[in-house]
Amino acid sequence: MPAIEQLIPFFIAAIIFAVIPGPAILYTAAQTMAKGKRGGAFAAVGIHVGGLVHIVAAAAGLSAIFVHAPLAYTALKICGAIYLVWLGIGIIKGKLDASELPHVKSTLRKKVFFDSMMVEILNPKVIIFYIAFLPQFVDPSAAYPLWVQFIILGTINNVLFSLVDISVIFLTSAVISGLKKSERPQKFMRWVSGTTLMGLGVNLAISEK
């Protein structure tokens, strides 16, 4: 493992990145608003698994392809943007009875998990983040190979991000708990969560990096 002199800055930087409001936090909050606490939890798990995919890809050197192949990066970015917009439209058009909100059906939970995992995998900014961030804290002279250090540090970073997402779920759920028995606020929350996802998709599509 890297020396303690490298690990301390790593933890500080990772915590700062985790608590800064970003797309994952907004996405988790939107899914919680649309599908309740359990739906938000499955969204957070999906994002976490998608992050693990990026970590393994970075450790294997596969992510470097997207750094040196602009067309591949752009294609992945557009796919991710379209997927987010499609999910947002689906939430706005969907209808979930207010009484069912705290008990999201099993099939819907699986869909939320899969959708969230794909959103994370199709986000090239996550690829660039891990490629740019993790190499600063690996130690070529350490006993563990570089790829092992990549996976360990990346997993720690991913867990920190997930803990913040979980706190967002509880905060969002607390805000909407008093609204779950009324249809009008439910409709409003679907529009807010849906437009949030579409906004994330548009932002991903038009961003240069």
Coordinates of C-alpha atoms in Angstrom, one line a residue:
M1 CA 0.0 0.0 0.0
P2 CA 1.1 3.6 -0.4
A3 CA 2.8 5.3 2.5
I4 CA 0.8 7.0 5.2
E5 CA 2.1 10.4 3.8
Q6 CA 0.1 9.5 0.6
L7 CA -2.9 8.0 2.2
I8 CA -3.8 11.0 4.3
P9 CA -4.0 13.4 1.4
F10 CA -6.0 10.7 -0.5
F11 CA -8.6 10.4 2.2
I12 CA -8.9 14.2 2.5
A13 CA -9.3 14.6 -1.2
A14 CA -11.7 11.6 -1.5
I15 CA -13.9 13.0 1.3
I16 CA -14.0 16.5 -0.3
F17 CA -15.0 15.0 -3.7
A18 CA -17.6 12.8 -2.1
V19 CA -19.5 15.6 -0.3
I20 CA -19.4 18.1 -3.2
P21 CA -22.9 18.0 -4.8
G22 CA -22.6 16.3 -8.2
P23 CA -24.5 14.3 -10.7
A24 CA -24.6 11.1 -8.5
I25 CA -26.1 13.0 -5.6
L26 CA -28.7 14.7 -7.8
Y27 CA -29.5 11.4 -9.5
T28 CA -29.9 9.6 -6.2
A29 CA -32.2 12.4 -4.8
A30 CA -34.3 12.3 -8.0
Q31 CA -34.8 8.6 -7.8
T32 CA -35.7 8.8 -4.2
M33 CA -38.3 11.5 -4.9
A34 CA -39.7 9.4 -7.7
K35 CA -39.6 6.0 -6.1
G36 CA -39.1 6.4 -2.4
K37 CA -36.4 5.4 0.0
R38 CA -36.1 1.8 -1.3
G39 CA -35.9 3.0 -4.9
G40 CA -33.2 5.5 -3.9
A41 CA -31.3 2.7 -2.1
F42 CA -31.3 0.5 -5.2
A43 CA -30.2 3.5 -7.2
A44 CA -27.3 4.1 -4.9
V45 CA -26.3 0.4 -5.1
G46 CA -26.5 0.5 -8.9
I47 CA -24.2 3.6 -8.9
H48 CA -21.8 1.8 -6.6
V49 CA -21.6 -1.2 -8.8
G50 CA -21.1 1.0 -11.9
G51 CA -18.3 2.7 -10.1
L52 CA -16.7 -0.7 -9.3
V53 CA -16.8 -1.4 -13.1
H54 CA -14.9 1.8 -13.8
I55 CA -12.3 1.0 -11.0
V56 CA -11.6 -2.4 -12.5
A57 CA -11.4 -0.9 -16.0
A58 CA -9.0 1.7 -14.8
A59 CA -6.8 -0.9 -13.0
A60 CA -6.7 -3.0 -16.1
G61 CA -5.7 0.0 -18.2
L62 CA -8.9 -0.2 -20.4
S63 CA -10.1 3.3 -19.4
A64 CA -7.1 4.8 -21.1
I65 CA -8.7 4.0 -24.4
F66 CA -11.3 6.7 -23.8
V67 CA -8.5 9.2 -23.0
H68 CA -6.7 8.7 -26.3
A69 CA -9.7 8.0 -28.5
P70 CA -11.9 11.2 -28.5
L71 CA -14.6 9.5 -30.7
A72 CA -15.0 6.7 -28.2
Y73 CA -15.3 9.2 -25.4
T74 CA -17.8 11.3 -27.3
A75 CA -19.9 8.2 -28.2
L76 CA -20.0 7.0 -24.6
K77 CA -20.9 10.5 -23.4
I78 CA -23.8 10.8 -25.9
C79 CA -25.1 7.3 -25.0
G80 CA -25.0 8.3 -21.3
A81 CA -26.8 11.6 -22.0
I82 CA -29.6 9.9 -24.1
Y83 CA -30.0 7.3 -21.4
L84 CA -30.5 9.9 -18.7
V85 CA -33.0 11.9 -20.7
W86 CA -34.9 8.7 -21.5
L87 CA -35.0 7.8 -17.8
G88 CA -36.2 11.4 -17.0
I89 CA -39.0 11.2 -19.5
G90 CA -40.0 7.8 -18.2
I91 CA -40.3 9.1 -14.6
I92 CA -42.5 12.0 -15.7
K93 CA -44.7 9.8 -17.8
G94 CA -44.8 7.0 -15.2
K95 CA -47.4 6.8 -12.5
L96 CA -46.8 5.3 -9.0
D97 CA -49.7 5.4 -6.6
A98 CA -48.8 7.4 -3.5
S99 CA -49.6 4.5 -1.2
E100 CA -47.1 2.3 -3.0
L101 CA -44.2 4.8 -2.8
P102 CA -42.6 3.3 0.4
H103 CA -42.9 -0.3 -1.0
V104 CA -41.5 -0.2 -4.5
K105 CA -42.2 -3.4 -6.3
S106 CA -39.5 -6.0 -6.8
T107 CA -39.5 -5.7 -10.6
L108 CA -39.2 -1.9 -10.3
R109 CA -36.3 -2.2 -7.8
K110 CA -34.4 -4.3 -10.3
K111 CA -35.0 -1.8 -13.1
V112 CA -33.8 1.1 -10.9
F113 CA -30.7 -0.9 -10.0
F114 CA -29.9 -1.7 -13.6
D115 CA -30.7 1.8 -14.9
S116 CA -28.5 3.4 -12.2
M117 CA -25.6 1.0 -12.9
M118 CA -25.8 1.8 -16.6
V119 CA -26.0 5.6 -16.0
E120 CA -22.7 5.3 -14.0
I121 CA -21.0 3.0 -16.6
L122 CA -22.1 5.3 -19.5
N123 CA -20.7 8.4 -17.8
P124 CA -17.2 9.0 -19.3
K125 CA -16.5 11.7 -16.6
V126 CA -16.2 8.9 -14.1
I127 CA -13.6 7.2 -16.2
I128 CA -11.6 10.4 -16.5
F129 CA -11.9 11.0 -12.7
Y130 CA -10.4 7.7 -11.8
I131 CA -7.6 7.9 -14.3
A132 CA -6.7 11.4 -13.2
F133 CA -7.3 11.0 -9.4
L134 CA -6.0 7.5 -8.4
P135 CA -2.5 7.6 -10.0
Q136 CA -1.5 10.5 -7.7
F137 CA -1.7 8.1 -4.7
V138 CA -0.3 4.8 -5.9
D139 CA 3.3 3.9 -5.0
P140 CA 5.3 1.9 -7.6
S141 CA 7.7 0.8 -4.9
A142 CA 5.0 -0.6 -2.7
A143 CA 4.7 -4.4 -2.0
Y144 CA 1.3 -4.5 -3.8
P145 CA 1.2 -4.3 -7.6
L146 CA -0.2 -1.0 -9.1
W147 CA -3.4 -2.6 -10.2
V148 CA -4.1 -3.9 -6.7
Q149 CA -3.5 -0.4 -5.3
F150 CA -5.8 1.0 -8.0
I151 CA -8.6 -1.4 -6.9
I152 CA -8.1 -0.8 -3.1
L153 CA -8.0 3.0 -3.4
G154 CA -10.8 3.1 -5.9
T155 CA -13.0 0.9 -3.7
I156 CA -12.4 3.1 -0.7
N157 CA -13.3 6.2 -2.8
N158 CA -16.4 4.5 -4.1
V159 CA -17.5 3.5 -0.6
L160 CA -17.2 7.1 0.5
F161 CA -19.3 8.3 -2.4
S162 CA -21.9 5.7 -1.6
L163 CA -22.1 6.7 2.1
V164 CA -22.9 10.3 0.9
D165 CA -25.5 8.9 -1.5
I166 CA -27.1 7.0 1.4
S167 CA -27.3 10.1 3.5
V168 CA -28.9 11.9 0.6
I169 CA -31.6 9.2 0.4
F170 CA -32.5 9.7 4.0
L171 CA -32.5 13.5 3.8
T172 CA -34.7 13.4 0.6
S173 CA -37.0 10.8 2.1
A174 CA -37.5 12.9 5.2
V175 CA -38.5 15.9 3.1
I176 CA -41.0 14.0 1.0
S177 CA -42.4 11.7 3.8
G178 CA -45.2 14.2 4.6
L179 CA -46.2 14.3 0.9
K180 CA -46.7 10.7 0.1
K181 CA -50.4 10.6 0.8
S182 CA -51.3 13.3 -1.7
E183 CA -51.4 12.8 -5.5
R184 CA -50.6 16.4 -6.4
P185 CA -47.3 16.6 -4.6
Q186 CA -46.5 13.1 -6.1
K187 CA -47.0 14.5 -9.5
F188 CA -44.8 17.5 -8.7
M189 CA -42.1 15.3 -7.4
R190 CA -42.2 13.2 -10.6
W191 CA -41.7 16.3 -12.7
V192 CA -38.9 17.6 -10.5
S193 CA -37.0 14.2 -10.5
G194 CA -37.7 13.7 -14.2
T195 CA -36.5 17.1 -15.2
T196 CA -33.4 16.7 -12.9
L197 CA -32.4 13.6 -14.8
M198 CA -33.0 15.2 -18.2
G199 CA -31.0 18.2 -17.1
L200 CA -28.1 15.9 -16.1
G201 CA -28.3 14.3 -19.5
V202 CA -28.2 17.6 -21.3
N203 CA -25.3 18.8 -19.2
L204 CA -23.4 15.6 -19.9
A205 CA -24.0 16.0 -23.7
I206 CA -22.9 19.6 -24.0
S207 CA -19.9 19.5 -21.6
E208 CA -16.6 19.3 -23.3
K209 CA -15.0 17.2 -20.5

